[in-house]
Amino acid sequence: MGITLRQFEELKQRVNGPKRSAVPVFEASNSVGQSKRHQVILGVDPSLRGTGFGVIRLARPTPQLLAQGTVKCSATWERSRCLVRIAEELRAVIKQHKPTICIIEALFYAQNLQTALLMGEARGASLLVAAEAGLEIFELAPRKVKQAIVGYGGAQKSAVARMVQRMLRLAQLPTPDAADALALALTHAQETARFSLTPAKRI
Amino acid sequence: MGITLRQFEELKQRVNGPKRSAVPVFEASNSVGQSKRHQVILGVDPSLRGTGFGVIRLARPTPQLLAQGTVKCSATWERSRCLVRIAEELRAVIKQHKPTICIIEALFYAQNLQTALLMGEARGASLLVAAEAGLEIFELAPRKVKQAIVGYGGAQKSAVARMVQRMLRLAQLPTPDAADALALALTHAQETARFSLTPAKRI
């Protein structure tokens, strides 16, 4: 019986003392370890007039809903006022539920440049709040979320909402914006619970 | 000699007491009044990797430079880290110089949706900081700024920088990003100093 490369490295390290650079620890890449470290996940689907958010706690047998909702901003409000409201509500949610991970919807399509710019502004405010609160931030494409939740990348919003309701055992169907945000959090939970070949992009 | 509608309204108000809703006060639409109330103007040209900013104080015979610079973010940084840096630096500038007005560059062109989205994120973070600090925020199109500063809407960036240097009597040519931000502030100063038919759009 020989000695594995890992065992050899460990022996070498014991002899030479710890390496100066950080070494990946086995537990950190272990799925159970990760899901334990990140038990509360915030999903955000940013939009200037209706930012959806959802917070879940990883649990067995099913994840547990902690919060969900939509930050509603009147169409008559100035854009800067909407951004302030989005920031205030997300800060309150983060303060109350203390998530350690934020999953935000990646945008790859918009009707036009102006729409992309406005969606970008809502994303910028959301990202800033999450980053200043110290959350790890990842983005997920809508298509990938639909694939993970419904099993079909082109699924309709209502199908996503129904699956989210079932996965979290909710009495009521979540509103579309909140359902999208919860779907983001649930997708990340699924991906970290098993060995993922294509990890979410950290932003 | 008759009585004007305004005089009639004023008389009616004296008889009936003040209206419950806010009425536009004459001084507020008076150019001198406005420029006195808003003596310090912050211009921001947001971009994820190089947000330009400039602060001027209205003064005679020429506006006075209070601060200028670029928030540099390494291309290797995560986007959320850039947004945090932009927010931190703008908050520090606002705290130090106490501007009451923020002029931000309006975007009407981007190479593609992804670029518009990234610019939107930087704008969102900047707008949020300015709005939370209580500044009045307006946006100006780059073409309009060039028209006001150089006299030609298609002017080159270097021409804008040279005119900004001359208008503020700076010893050195400002960097391109800072020059754009200062040009925004100077354009707003010009527009409020005279009766403007097309006021900047409040956002």
GROMACS .gro file of C-alpha atoms in nm:
model
  406
    1MET     CA    1   0.000   0.000   0.000
    2GLY     CA    2   0.151   0.332  -0.108
    3ILE     CA    3   0.098   0.690   0.004
    4THR     CA    4  -0.130   0.938  -0.175
    5LEU     CA    5  -0.008   1.272  -0.304
    6ARG     CA    6  -0.222   1.452  -0.045
    7GLN     CA    7  -0.074   1.248   0.239
    8PHE     CA    8   0.274   1.320   0.105
    9GLU     CA    9   0.200   1.696   0.093
   10GLU     CA   10   0.062   1.685   0.446
   11LEU     CA   11   0.372   1.505   0.573
   12LYS     CA   12   0.598   1.753   0.394
   13GLN     CA   13   0.405   2.040   0.550
   14ARG     CA   14   0.436   1.894   0.899
   15VAL     CA   15   0.810   1.870   0.848
   16ASN     CA   16   0.861   2.212   0.684
   17GLY     CA   17   0.601   2.406   0.882
   18PRO     CA   18   0.295   2.572   0.727
   19LYS     CA   19   0.321   2.723   0.379
   20ARG     CA   20   0.317   3.100   0.365
   21SER     CA   21   0.047   3.122   0.099
   22ALA     CA   22  -0.307   3.018   0.175
   23VAL     CA   23  -0.376   2.656   0.087
   24PRO     CA   24  -0.723   2.536  -0.005
   25VAL     CA   25  -0.857   2.346   0.292
   26PHE     CA   26  -1.045   2.026   0.219
   27GLU     CA   27  -1.349   2.132   0.422
   28ALA     CA   28  -1.387   2.453   0.218
   29SER     CA   29  -1.437   2.262  -0.106
   30ASN     CA   30  -1.658   2.004   0.061
   31SER     CA   31  -2.024   2.059  -0.019
   32VAL     CA   32  -2.153   1.991   0.332
   33GLY     CA   33  -1.899   2.228   0.482
   34GLN     CA   34  -1.998   2.504   0.240
   35SER     CA   35  -2.370   2.475   0.292
   36LYS     CA   36  -2.310   2.481   0.666
   37ARG     CA   37  -2.104   2.796   0.645
   38HIS     CA   38  -2.365   2.968   0.427
   39GLN     CA   39  -2.692   2.876   0.582
   40VAL     CA   40  -2.881   3.191   0.490
   41ILE     CA   41  -2.901   3.300   0.125
   42LEU     CA   42  -3.045   3.623  -0.015
   43GLY     CA   43  -3.174   3.622  -0.373
   44VAL     CA   44  -3.227   3.956  -0.549
   45ASP     CA   45  -3.396   4.027  -0.882
   46PRO     CA   46  -3.325   4.400  -0.923
   47SER     CA   47  -3.552   4.637  -1.110
   48LEU     CA   48  -3.605   5.010  -1.063
   49ARG     CA   49  -3.980   4.986  -0.996
   50GLY     CA   50  -4.010   4.634  -0.852
   51THR     CA   51  -3.703   4.467  -0.702
   52GLY     CA   52  -3.783   4.115  -0.587
   53PHE     CA   53  -3.604   3.963  -0.288
   54GLY     CA   54  -3.616   3.636  -0.103
   55VAL     CA   55  -3.423   3.491   0.190
   56ILE     CA   56  -3.396   3.119   0.263
   57ARG     CA   57  -3.220   2.914   0.527
   58LEU     CA   58  -3.072   2.581   0.420
   59ALA     CA   59  -3.242   2.304   0.615
   60ARG     CA   60  -3.341   1.938   0.590
   61PRO     CA   61  -3.554   1.810   0.431
   62THR     CA   62  -3.643   2.136   0.257
   63PRO     CA   63  -3.501   2.490   0.270
   64GLN     CA   64  -3.692   2.726   0.494
   65LEU     CA   65  -3.838   3.061   0.383
   66LEU     CA   66  -3.724   3.352   0.600
   67ALA     CA   67  -3.847   3.650   0.399
   68GLN     CA   68  -3.980   3.744   0.058
   69GLY     CA   69  -4.119   4.054  -0.103
   70THR     CA   70  -4.101   4.322  -0.368
   71VAL     CA   71  -3.964   4.675  -0.327
   72LYS     CA   72  -4.236   4.873  -0.500
   73CYS     CA   73  -4.149   5.218  -0.636
   74SER     CA   74  -4.409   5.440  -0.798
   75ALA     CA   75  -4.356   5.528  -1.165
   76THR     CA   76  -4.386   5.895  -1.063
   77TRP     CA   77  -4.083   5.876  -0.831
   78GLU     CA   78  -3.747   6.011  -0.938
   79ARG     CA   79  -3.499   5.733  -1.013
   80SER     CA   80  -3.270   5.832  -0.730
   81ARG     CA   81  -3.560   5.801  -0.484
   82CYS     CA   82  -3.624   5.446  -0.609
   83LEU     CA   83  -3.259   5.356  -0.553
   84VAL     CA   84  -3.273   5.490  -0.198
   85ARG     CA   85  -3.585   5.285  -0.126
   86ILE     CA   86  -3.428   4.968  -0.274
   87ALA     CA   87  -3.116   5.020  -0.061
   88GLU     CA   88  -3.316   5.087   0.256
   89GLU     CA   89  -3.532   4.777   0.219
   90LEU     CA   90  -3.245   4.546   0.129
   91ARG     CA   91  -3.040   4.678   0.424
   92ALA     CA   92  -3.333   4.609   0.657
   93VAL     CA   93  -3.373   4.254   0.520
   94ILE     CA   94  -2.999   4.186   0.556
   95LYS     CA   95  -2.994   4.328   0.909
   96GLN     CA   96  -3.287   4.113   1.016
   97HIS     CA   97  -3.192   3.780   0.857
   98LYS     CA   98  -2.813   3.809   0.829
   99PRO     CA   99  -2.755   3.624   0.501
  100THR     CA  100  -2.391   3.557   0.413
  101ILE     CA  101  -2.446   3.503   0.040
  102CYS     CA  102  -2.627   3.713  -0.217
  103ILE     CA  103  -2.735   3.573  -0.553
  104ILE     CA  104  -2.832   3.834  -0.808
  105GLU     CA  105  -2.991   3.785  -1.148
  106ALA     CA  106  -2.748   3.828  -1.436
  107LEU     CA  107  -2.893   4.022  -1.724
  108PHE     CA  108  -2.816   3.918  -2.077
  109TYR     CA  109  -3.114   4.070  -2.247
  110ALA     CA  110  -3.289   4.407  -2.242
  111GLN     CA  111  -3.524   4.573  -2.487
  112ASN     CA  112  -3.279   4.856  -2.547
  113LEU     CA  113  -2.980   5.041  -2.406
  114GLN     CA  114  -3.192   5.272  -2.194
  115THR     CA  115  -3.365   4.975  -2.028
  116ALA     CA  116  -3.030   4.805  -1.967
  117LEU     CA  117  -2.903   5.127  -1.808
  118LEU     CA  118  -3.202   5.153  -1.574
  119MET     CA  119  -3.176   4.787  -1.477
  120GLY     CA  120  -2.804   4.845  -1.423
  121GLU     CA  121  -2.878   5.129  -1.183
  122ALA     CA  122  -3.105   4.908  -0.972
  123ARG     CA  123  -2.842   4.633  -0.981
  124GLY     CA  124  -2.570   4.880  -0.882
  125ALA     CA  125  -2.763   4.996  -0.575
  126SER     CA  126  -2.842   4.635  -0.476
  127LEU     CA  127  -2.483   4.515  -0.528
  128LEU     CA  128  -2.348   4.807  -0.328
  129VAL     CA  129  -2.573   4.731  -0.031
  130ALA     CA  130  -2.488   4.360  -0.038
  131ALA     CA  131  -2.115   4.423  -0.074
  132GLU     CA  132  -2.107   4.685   0.203
  133ALA     CA  133  -2.284   4.435   0.432
  134GLY     CA  134  -2.001   4.192   0.362
  135LEU     CA  135  -2.202   3.933   0.167
  136GLU     CA  136  -2.039   3.713  -0.095
  137ILE     CA  137  -2.208   3.797  -0.424
  138PHE     CA  138  -2.269   3.567  -0.719
  139GLU     CA  139  -2.473   3.612  -1.032
  140LEU     CA  140  -2.684   3.354  -1.210
  141ALA     CA  141  -2.840   3.373  -1.555
  142PRO     CA  142  -3.223   3.346  -1.561
  143ARG     CA  143  -3.200   3.057  -1.805
  144LYS     CA  144  -2.980   2.861  -1.565
  145VAL     CA  145  -3.220   2.927  -1.279
  146LYS     CA  146  -3.519   2.805  -1.481
  147GLN     CA  147  -3.323   2.496  -1.584
  148ALA     CA  148  -3.241   2.420  -1.220
  149ILE     CA  149  -3.586   2.490  -1.076
  150VAL     CA  150  -3.826   2.377  -1.351
  151GLY     CA  151  -3.591   2.162  -1.555
  152TYR     CA  152  -3.639   2.369  -1.870
  153GLY     CA  153  -3.445   2.688  -1.951
  154GLY     CA  154  -3.734   2.844  -2.138
  155ALA     CA  155  -3.989   2.790  -1.859
  156GLN     CA  156  -4.256   3.053  -1.794
  157LYS     CA  157  -4.251   3.275  -1.486
  158SER     CA  158  -4.567   3.111  -1.351
  159ALA     CA  159  -4.404   2.766  -1.368
  160VAL     CA  160  -4.106   2.898  -1.170
  161ALA     CA  161  -4.340   3.046  -0.907
  162ARG     CA  162  -4.530   2.717  -0.870
  163MET     CA  163  -4.207   2.518  -0.829
  164VAL     CA  164  -4.074   2.768  -0.574
  165GLN     CA  165  -4.401   2.735  -0.382
  166ARG     CA  166  -4.366   2.355  -0.379
  167MET     CA  167  -3.994   2.352  -0.290
  168LEU     CA  168  -4.046   2.585   0.007
  169ARG     CA  169  -4.385   2.435   0.098
  170LEU     CA  170  -4.554   2.773   0.091
  171ALA     CA  171  -4.925   2.807   0.154
  172GLN     CA  172  -4.955   3.074  -0.115
  173LEU     CA  173  -4.804   3.127  -0.457
  174PRO     CA  174  -4.524   3.388  -0.425
  175THR     CA  175  -4.555   3.705  -0.631
  176PRO     CA  176  -4.359   3.688  -0.961
  177ASP     CA  177  -4.073   3.919  -0.850
  178ALA     CA  178  -4.030   3.745  -0.514
  179ALA     CA  179  -4.055   3.403  -0.683
  180ASP     CA  180  -3.769   3.492  -0.918
  181ALA     CA  181  -3.556   3.605  -0.624
  182LEU     CA  182  -3.634   3.290  -0.426
  183ALA     CA  183  -3.557   3.079  -0.734
  184LEU     CA  184  -3.211   3.240  -0.747
  185ALA     CA  185  -3.145   3.151  -0.383
  186LEU     CA  186  -3.281   2.796  -0.428
  187THR     CA  187  -3.067   2.738  -0.738
  188HIS     CA  188  -2.756   2.841  -0.549
  189ALA     CA  189  -2.856   2.614  -0.261
  190GLN     CA  190  -2.893   2.322  -0.504
  191GLU     CA  191  -2.561   2.395  -0.670
  192THR     CA  192  -2.364   2.412  -0.347
  193ALA     CA  193  -2.536   2.101  -0.210
  194ARG     CA  194  -2.383   1.890  -0.484
  195PHE     CA  195  -2.051   1.896  -0.660
  196SER     CA  196  -2.090   2.162  -0.928
  197LEU     CA  197  -1.876   2.166  -1.240
  198THR     CA  198  -1.976   2.519  -1.334
  199PRO     CA  199  -1.974   2.733  -1.019
  200ALA     CA  200  -2.168   3.059  -1.018
  201LYS     CA  201  -1.970   3.364  -1.123
  202ARG     CA  202  -1.857   3.573  -0.833
  203ILE     CA  203  -1.901   3.946  -0.903
  204MET     CA  204  -5.468   9.938  -1.568
  205GLY     CA  205  -5.585   9.588  -1.476
  206ILE     CA  206  -5.452   9.330  -1.237
  207THR     CA  207  -5.233   9.035  -1.339
  208LEU     CA  208  -5.329   8.676  -1.267
  209ARG     CA  209  -5.038   8.646  -1.024
  210GLN     CA  210  -5.148   8.956  -0.831
  211PHE     CA  211  -5.501   8.819  -0.822
  212GLU     CA  212  -5.374   8.484  -0.684
  213GLU     CA  213  -5.165   8.664  -0.423
  214LEU     CA  214  -5.461   8.874  -0.312
  215LYS     CA  215  -5.682   8.564  -0.292
  216GLN     CA  216  -5.416   8.391  -0.084
  217ARG     CA  217  -5.389   8.683   0.158
  218VAL     CA  218  -5.765   8.670   0.207
  219ASN     CA  219  -5.798   8.290   0.231
  220GLY     CA  220  -5.475   8.219   0.415
  221PRO     CA  221  -5.193   8.004   0.273
  222LYS     CA  222  -5.280   7.715   0.041
  223ARG     CA  223  -5.231   7.371   0.188
  224SER     CA  224  -5.027   7.242  -0.103
  225ALA     CA  225  -4.677   7.376  -0.171
  226VAL     CA  226  -4.678   7.669  -0.413
  227PRO     CA  227  -4.378   7.754  -0.629
  228VAL     CA  228  -4.207   8.053  -0.474
  229PHE     CA  229  -4.083   8.325  -0.708
  230GLU     CA  230  -3.730   8.317  -0.566
  231ALA     CA  231  -3.700   7.946  -0.639
  232SER     CA  232  -3.736   8.002  -1.011
  233ASN     CA  233  -3.515   8.308  -1.002
  234SER     CA  234  -3.170   8.233  -1.139
  235VAL     CA  235  -2.977   8.443  -0.886
  236GLY     CA  236  -3.165   8.286  -0.597
  237GLN     CA  237  -3.089   7.937  -0.721
  238SER     CA  238  -2.720   7.989  -0.775
  239LYS     CA  239  -2.693   8.141  -0.427
  240ARG     CA  240  -2.867   7.848  -0.267
  241HIS     CA  241  -2.652   7.597  -0.456
  242GLN     CA  242  -2.306   7.730  -0.435
  243VAL     CA  243  -2.125   7.398  -0.439
  244ILE     CA  244  -2.185   7.158  -0.730
  245LEU     CA  245  -2.064   6.801  -0.767
  246GLY     CA  246  -2.021   6.660  -1.118
  247VAL     CA  247  -1.993   6.282  -1.163
  248ASP     CA  248  -1.902   6.084  -1.474
  249PRO     CA  249  -1.964   5.728  -1.354
  250SER     CA  250  -1.776   5.427  -1.485
  251LEU     CA  251  -1.696   5.097  -1.314
  252ARG     CA  252  -1.317   5.127  -1.350
  253GLY     CA  253  -1.272   5.506  -1.362
  254THR     CA  254  -1.543   5.731  -1.218
  255GLY     CA  255  -1.455   6.097  -1.267
  256PHE     CA  256  -1.566   6.356  -1.013
  257GLY     CA  257  -1.527   6.730  -0.973
  258VAL     CA  258  -1.654   6.983  -0.721
  259ILE     CA  259  -1.681   7.356  -0.790
  260ARG     CA  260  -1.802   7.653  -0.589
  261LEU     CA  261  -1.987   7.928  -0.774
  262ALA     CA  262  -1.790   8.249  -0.744
  263ARG     CA  263  -1.717   8.574  -0.928
  264PRO     CA  264  -1.554   8.624  -1.170
  265THR     CA  265  -1.492   8.251  -1.223
  266PRO     CA  266  -1.609   7.936  -1.044
  267GLN     CA  267  -1.359   7.793  -0.800
  268LEU     CA  268  -1.228   7.435  -0.806
  269LEU     CA  269  -1.273   7.252  -0.475
  270ALA     CA  270  -1.186   6.895  -0.573
  271GLN     CA  271  -1.132   6.674  -0.874
  272GLY     CA  272  -1.019   6.320  -0.933
  273THR     CA  273  -1.086   5.973  -1.065
  274VAL     CA  274  -1.193   5.669  -0.864
  275LYS     CA  275  -0.961   5.406  -1.009
  276CYS     CA  276  -1.060   5.042  -0.980
  277SER     CA  277  -0.834   4.763  -1.100
  278ALA     CA  278  -0.965   4.545  -1.384
  279THR     CA  279  -0.897   4.243  -1.161
  280TRP     CA  280  -1.138   4.362  -0.891
  281GLU     CA  281  -1.482   4.211  -0.857
  282ARG     CA  282  -1.754   4.450  -0.973
  283SER     CA  283  -1.907   4.478  -0.627
  284ARG     CA  284  -1.569   4.586  -0.487
  285CYS     CA  285  -1.551   4.864  -0.747
  286LEU     CA  286  -1.898   4.985  -0.646
  287VAL     CA  287  -1.797   4.994  -0.279
  288ARG     CA  288  -1.486   5.196  -0.366
  289ILE     CA  289  -1.687   5.441  -0.581
  290ALA     CA  290  -1.938   5.487  -0.299
  291GLU     CA  291  -1.668   5.537  -0.035
  292GLU     CA  292  -1.481   5.799  -0.235
  293LEU     CA  293  -1.792   5.993  -0.336
  294ARG     CA  294  -1.917   5.989   0.025
  295ALA     CA  295  -1.581   6.129   0.140
  296VAL     CA  296  -1.591   6.404  -0.126
  297ILE     CA  297  -1.948   6.498  -0.032
  298LYS     CA  298  -1.865   6.500   0.339
  299GLN     CA  299  -1.566   6.726   0.287
  300HIS     CA  300  -1.710   6.978   0.040
  301LYS     CA  301  -2.084   6.959   0.115
  302PRO     CA  302  -2.224   7.007  -0.236
  303THR     CA  303  -2.602   7.051  -0.256
  304ILE     CA  304  -2.637   6.959  -0.623
  305CYS     CA  305  -2.511   6.659  -0.816
  306ILE     CA  306  -2.490   6.656  -1.196
  307ILE     CA  307  -2.442   6.316  -1.349
  308GLU     CA  308  -2.369   6.225  -1.709
  309ALA     CA  309  -2.670   6.088  -1.895
  310LEU     CA  310  -2.587   5.793  -2.114
  311PHE     CA  311  -2.747   5.761  -2.453
  312TYR     CA  312  -2.491   5.544  -2.618
  313ALA     CA  313  -2.305   5.226  -2.528
  314GLN     CA  314  -2.126   4.970  -2.740
  315ASN     CA  315  -2.364   4.696  -2.629
  316LEU     CA  316  -2.614   4.593  -2.361
  317GLN     CA  317  -2.346   4.449  -2.134
  318THR     CA  318  -2.155   4.777  -2.139
  319ALA     CA  319  -2.474   4.973  -2.068
  320LEU     CA  320  -2.546   4.742  -1.777
  321LEU     CA  321  -2.200   4.791  -1.626
  322MET     CA  322  -2.220   5.167  -1.669
  323GLY     CA  323  -2.565   5.151  -1.514
  324GLU     CA  324  -2.425   4.975  -1.207
  325ALA     CA  325  -2.165   5.248  -1.155
  326ARG     CA  326  -2.437   5.511  -1.205
  327GLY     CA  327  -2.666   5.333  -0.959
  328ALA     CA  328  -2.403   5.332  -0.686
  329SER     CA  329  -2.319   5.700  -0.752
  330LEU     CA  330  -2.685   5.808  -0.761
  331LEU     CA  331  -2.758   5.620  -0.439
  332VAL     CA  332  -2.473   5.791  -0.254
  333ALA     CA  333  -2.574   6.136  -0.379
  334ALA     CA  334  -2.943   6.081  -0.302
  335GLU     CA  335  -2.874   5.944   0.048
  336ALA     CA  336  -2.661   6.251   0.117
  337GLY     CA  337  -2.963   6.464   0.027
  338LEU     CA  338  -2.825   6.620  -0.292
  339GLU     CA  339  -3.054   6.732  -0.570
  340ILE     CA  340  -2.962   6.523  -0.873
  341PHE     CA  341  -2.982   6.621  -1.238
  342GLU     CA  342  -2.855   6.453  -1.550
  343LEU     CA  343  -2.703   6.614  -1.857
  344ALA     CA  344  -2.629   6.459  -2.195
  345PRO     CA  345  -2.260   6.465  -2.299
  346ARG     CA  346  -2.354   6.643  -2.623
  347LYS     CA  347  -2.521   6.923  -2.430
  348VAL     CA  348  -2.218   6.961  -2.204
  349LYS     CA  349  -1.981   6.983  -2.501
  350GLN     CA  350  -2.211   7.239  -2.664
  351ALA     CA  351  -2.209   7.450  -2.347
  352ILE     CA  352  -1.836   7.425  -2.272
  353VAL     CA  353  -1.673   7.415  -2.616
  354GLY     CA  354  -1.961   7.546  -2.827
  355TYR     CA  355  -1.975   7.234  -3.041
  356GLY     CA  356  -2.168   6.917  -2.949
  357GLY     CA  357  -1.922   6.689  -3.124
  358ALA     CA  358  -1.613   6.835  -2.955
  359GLN     CA  359  -1.327   6.604  -2.859
  360LYS     CA  360  -1.250   6.514  -2.499
  361SER     CA  361  -0.919   6.702  -2.512
  362ALA     CA  362  -1.098   7.022  -2.619
  363VAL     CA  363  -1.334   6.988  -2.323
  364ALA     CA  364  -1.040   6.939  -2.084
  365ARG     CA  365  -0.863   7.250  -2.221
  366MET     CA  366  -1.177   7.464  -2.183
  367VAL     CA  367  -1.234   7.335  -1.829
  368GLN     CA  368  -0.875   7.424  -1.745
  369ARG     CA  369  -0.925   7.777  -1.878
  370MET     CA  370  -1.266   7.829  -1.713
  371LEU     CA  371  -1.136   7.724  -1.372
  372ARG     CA  372  -0.793   7.883  -1.425
  373LEU     CA  373  -0.613   7.560  -1.342
  374ALA     CA  374  -0.236   7.535  -1.360
  375GLN     CA  375  -0.258   7.187  -1.508
  376LEU     CA  376  -0.482   7.014  -1.759
  377PRO     CA  377  -0.732   6.798  -1.567
  378THR     CA  378  -0.735   6.424  -1.639
  379PRO     CA  379  -1.001   6.323  -1.896
  380ASP     CA  380  -1.244   6.167  -1.644
  381ALA     CA  381  -1.216   6.455  -1.397
  382ALA     CA  382  -1.247   6.706  -1.684
  383ASP     CA  383  -1.576   6.548  -1.794
  384ALA     CA  384  -1.709   6.564  -1.438
  385LEU     CA  385  -1.601   6.927  -1.397
  386ALA     CA  386  -1.758   7.010  -1.735
  387LEU     CA  387  -2.089   6.871  -1.607
  388ALA     CA  388  -2.073   7.094  -1.298
  389LEU     CA  389  -1.969   7.399  -1.504
  390THR     CA  390  -2.251   7.345  -1.753
  391HIS     CA  391  -2.505   7.334  -1.474
  392ALA     CA  392  -2.353   7.649  -1.324
  393GLN     CA  393  -2.387   7.825  -1.661
  394GLU     CA  394  -2.744   7.709  -1.706
  395THR     CA  395  -2.860   7.823  -1.363
  396ALA     CA  396  -2.678   8.155  -1.398
  397ARG     CA  397  -2.903   8.254  -1.686
  398PHE     CA  398  -3.266   8.191  -1.762
  399SER     CA  399  -3.274   7.845  -1.915
  400LEU     CA  400  -3.556   7.735  -2.143
  401THR     CA  401  -3.463   7.367  -2.117
  402PRO     CA  402  -3.378   7.292  -1.755
  403ALA     CA  403  -3.174   6.981  -1.676
  404LYS     CA  404  -3.375   6.669  -1.609
  405ARG     CA  405  -3.408   6.589  -1.242
  406ILE     CA  406  -3.361   6.216  -1.175
   0.00000   0.00000   0.00000
